[in-house]
Coordinates of N, CA and C in Angstrom, one line a residue:
M29 N 18.9 36.3 28.2 CA 17.7 36.9 28.8 C 17.5 36.4 30.2
L30 N 17.5 35.2 30.4 CA 17.3 34.5 31.7 C 18.3 35.1 32.8
E31 N 19.5 35.2 32.3 CA 20.6 35.5 33.3 C 20.3 37.0 33.7
K32 N 19.9 37.9 32.8 CA 19.6 39.3 33.0 C 18.5 39.4 34.0
V33 N 17.4 38.6 33.8 CA 16.3 38.6 34.6 C 16.6 38.2 36.1
I34 N 17.4 37.1 36.2 CA 17.8 36.6 37.5 C 18.7 37.6 38.2
N35 N 19.5 38.3 37.5 CA 20.3 39.4 38.1 C 19.5 40.5 38.6
I36 N 18.5 41.0 37.9 CA 17.6 42.0 38.5 C 16.8 41.4 39.6
L37 N 16.3 40.3 39.6 CA 15.6 39.7 40.7 C 16.3 39.5 41.9
S38 N 17.6 39.3 41.8 CA 18.4 39.0 42.9 C 18.7 40.3 43.8
E39 N 18.4 41.4 43.1 CA 18.5 42.6 43.9 C 17.2 42.8 44.8
F40 N 16.3 42.1 44.7 CA 15.1 42.2 45.5 C 14.8 41.1 46.4
T41 N 15.6 40.1 46.4 CA 15.5 39.0 47.4 C 16.8 38.7 48.1
L42 N 16.5 38.1 49.3 CA 17.7 37.6 50.0 C 18.3 36.3 49.5
L43 N 17.7 35.6 48.6 CA 18.2 34.4 48.0 C 19.4 34.6 47.2
E44 N 20.3 33.6 47.3 CA 21.4 33.8 46.3 C 21.1 33.7 44.9
K45 N 21.8 34.4 44.1 CA 21.5 34.4 42.6 C 21.5 32.9 42.0
E46 N 22.4 32.2 42.5 CA 22.6 30.8 41.9 C 21.4 29.9 42.3
K47 N 20.6 30.3 43.2 CA 19.4 29.5 43.7 C 18.2 29.9 43.0
I48 N 18.2 31.0 42.2 CA 17.1 31.4 41.4 C 17.1 30.7 40.0
T49 N 16.0 30.0 39.7 CA 15.9 29.3 38.4 C 14.7 29.8 37.7
K50 N 14.6 29.3 36.5 CA 13.4 29.8 35.6 C 12.1 29.3 36.3
D51 N 12.1 28.3 37.1 CA 10.8 27.8 37.7 C 10.5 28.5 39.1
S52 N 11.5 29.3 39.5 CA 11.3 30.0 40.9 C 10.1 30.9 40.8
G53 N 9.2 30.7 41.8 CA 8.0 31.5 41.9 C 8.5 32.9 42.6
L54 N 7.9 34.0 42.1 CA 8.2 35.3 42.7 C 7.7 35.3 44.2
V55 N 6.6 35.0 44.5 CA 6.1 35.0 45.9 C 6.6 33.8 46.7
N56 N 6.3 32.6 46.2 CA 6.5 31.4 47.0 C 8.1 31.0 47.2
D57 N 8.8 31.2 46.2 CA 10.3 30.8 46.2 C 11.1 32.0 46.6
L58 N 10.8 33.2 45.9 CA 11.7 34.3 46.1 C 11.3 35.2 47.4
G59 N 10.1 34.9 47.9 CA 9.7 35.6 49.1 C 9.2 37.1 48.9
L60 N 9.0 37.4 47.6 CA 8.5 38.8 47.2 C 7.1 39.0 47.7
N61 N 6.8 40.2 48.2 CA 5.4 40.6 48.5 C 4.9 41.4 47.4
S62 N 3.7 41.9 47.4 CA 3.1 42.5 46.3 C 3.8 43.8 46.0
L63 N 4.3 44.7 47.1 CA 5.1 45.8 46.7 C 6.3 45.4 46.1
D64 N 7.0 44.4 46.5 CA 8.3 43.9 45.8 C 8.0 43.6 44.3
V65 N 6.9 43.0 44.1 CA 6.6 42.6 42.7 C 6.5 43.8 41.8
I66 N 5.8 44.9 42.3 CA 5.7 46.1 41.6 C 6.9 46.7 41.4
N67 N 7.8 46.7 42.5 CA 9.2 47.3 42.3 C 10.0 46.5 41.3
V68 N 9.9 45.2 41.2 CA 10.6 44.4 40.1 C 10.1 44.7 38.8
V69 N 8.7 44.8 38.6 CA 8.2 45.2 37.4 C 8.7 46.5 36.9
V70 N 8.7 47.5 37.8 CA 9.3 48.7 37.4 C 10.8 48.7 37.0
A71 N 11.5 47.8 37.7 CA 12.9 47.6 37.3 C 13.1 47.0 35.9
F72 N 12.2 46.1 35.5 CA 12.2 45.4 34.2 C 11.7 46.5 33.1
E73 N 10.7 47.3 33.5 CA 10.4 48.3 32.6 C 11.5 49.3 32.2
E74 N 12.2 49.6 33.3 CA 13.3 50.6 33.0 C 14.4 49.8 32.2
E75 N 14.8 48.7 32.6 CA 15.8 47.9 32.0 C 15.6 47.7 30.6
F76 N 14.4 47.3 30.2 CA 14.1 46.9 28.9 C 13.2 48.0 28.1
D77 N 13.1 49.1 28.7 CA 12.3 50.3 28.0 C 11.0 49.8 27.4
I78 N 10.2 49.2 28.3 CA 8.8 48.7 27.9 C 7.9 49.1 29.1
E79 N 6.6 49.0 28.8 CA 5.6 49.2 29.8 C 4.8 47.8 30.0
I80 N 4.8 47.3 31.1 CA 4.1 46.2 31.4 C 2.7 46.6 32.0
P81 N 1.6 46.3 31.4 CA 0.3 46.7 31.8 C 0.0 46.0 33.1
D82 N -0.7 46.7 34.0 CA -1.1 46.2 35.3 C -1.9 44.8 35.2
S83 N -2.7 44.7 34.2 CA -3.4 43.4 33.9 C -2.4 42.2 33.7
K84 N -1.3 42.5 33.2 CA -0.3 41.5 32.9 C 0.6 41.0 34.1
I85 N 0.6 42.0 35.1 CA 1.6 41.8 36.2 C 1.1 40.5 37.0
K86 N -0.1 40.3 37.3 CA -0.6 39.1 38.0 C -0.4 37.9 37.2
E87 N -0.1 37.9 35.9 CA 0.3 36.7 35.1 C 1.7 36.3 35.2
L88 N 2.5 37.2 35.8 CA 4.0 36.9 35.9 C 4.1 36.3 37.3
V89 N 4.0 35.0 37.3 CA 4.0 34.1 38.6 C 5.5 33.7 38.8
N90 N 6.2 33.3 37.8 CA 7.6 32.8 38.1 C 8.6 33.4 37.0
V91 N 9.8 33.0 37.2 CA 10.9 33.7 36.4 C 10.7 33.3 35.0
A92 N 10.1 32.2 34.6 CA 10.0 31.9 33.2 C 8.9 32.7 32.6
D93 N 7.9 33.0 33.3 CA 6.8 34.0 32.9 C 7.4 35.3 32.5
I94 N 8.3 35.8 33.3 CA 8.9 37.1 33.0 C 9.8 37.1 31.7
V95 N 10.6 36.0 31.7 CA 11.5 35.9 30.5 C 10.6 35.8 29.3
E96 N 9.6 35.0 29.3 CA 8.7 34.7 28.2 C 8.1 36.1 27.7
Y97 N 7.6 36.8 28.7 CA 7.0 38.2 28.4 C 8.1 39.2 27.7
L98 N 9.2 39.2 28.4 CA 10.2 40.2 27.9 C 10.7 39.8 26.6
E99 N 10.9 38.4 26.3 CA 11.3 38.0 24.9 C 10.2 38.3 23.8
R100 N 9.1 38.4 24.2 CA 7.9 38.8 23.3 C 7.8 40.1 23.1
Y101 N 7.9 40.9 24.1 CA 7.5 42.4 24.0 C 8.7 43.4 24.1
A102 N 9.8 42.9 24.6 CA 10.9 43.9 24.7 C 11.8 44.0 23.5

């Protein structure tokens, strides 16, 4: 799951895939802005056929948060 999440995130950042870890923050480390985060969420929703509520998006701060959420709900 982690590898799949990193692969998707790498499409939205200039950072090399190898430098993205489970502890990477979406905004601070990957340099995503709020629109990027929304686009990332949409990509995860399409890839895993789930809906991530708007209220949960702000809780997805780093890669580990996304992996945990997807493992629980996807």
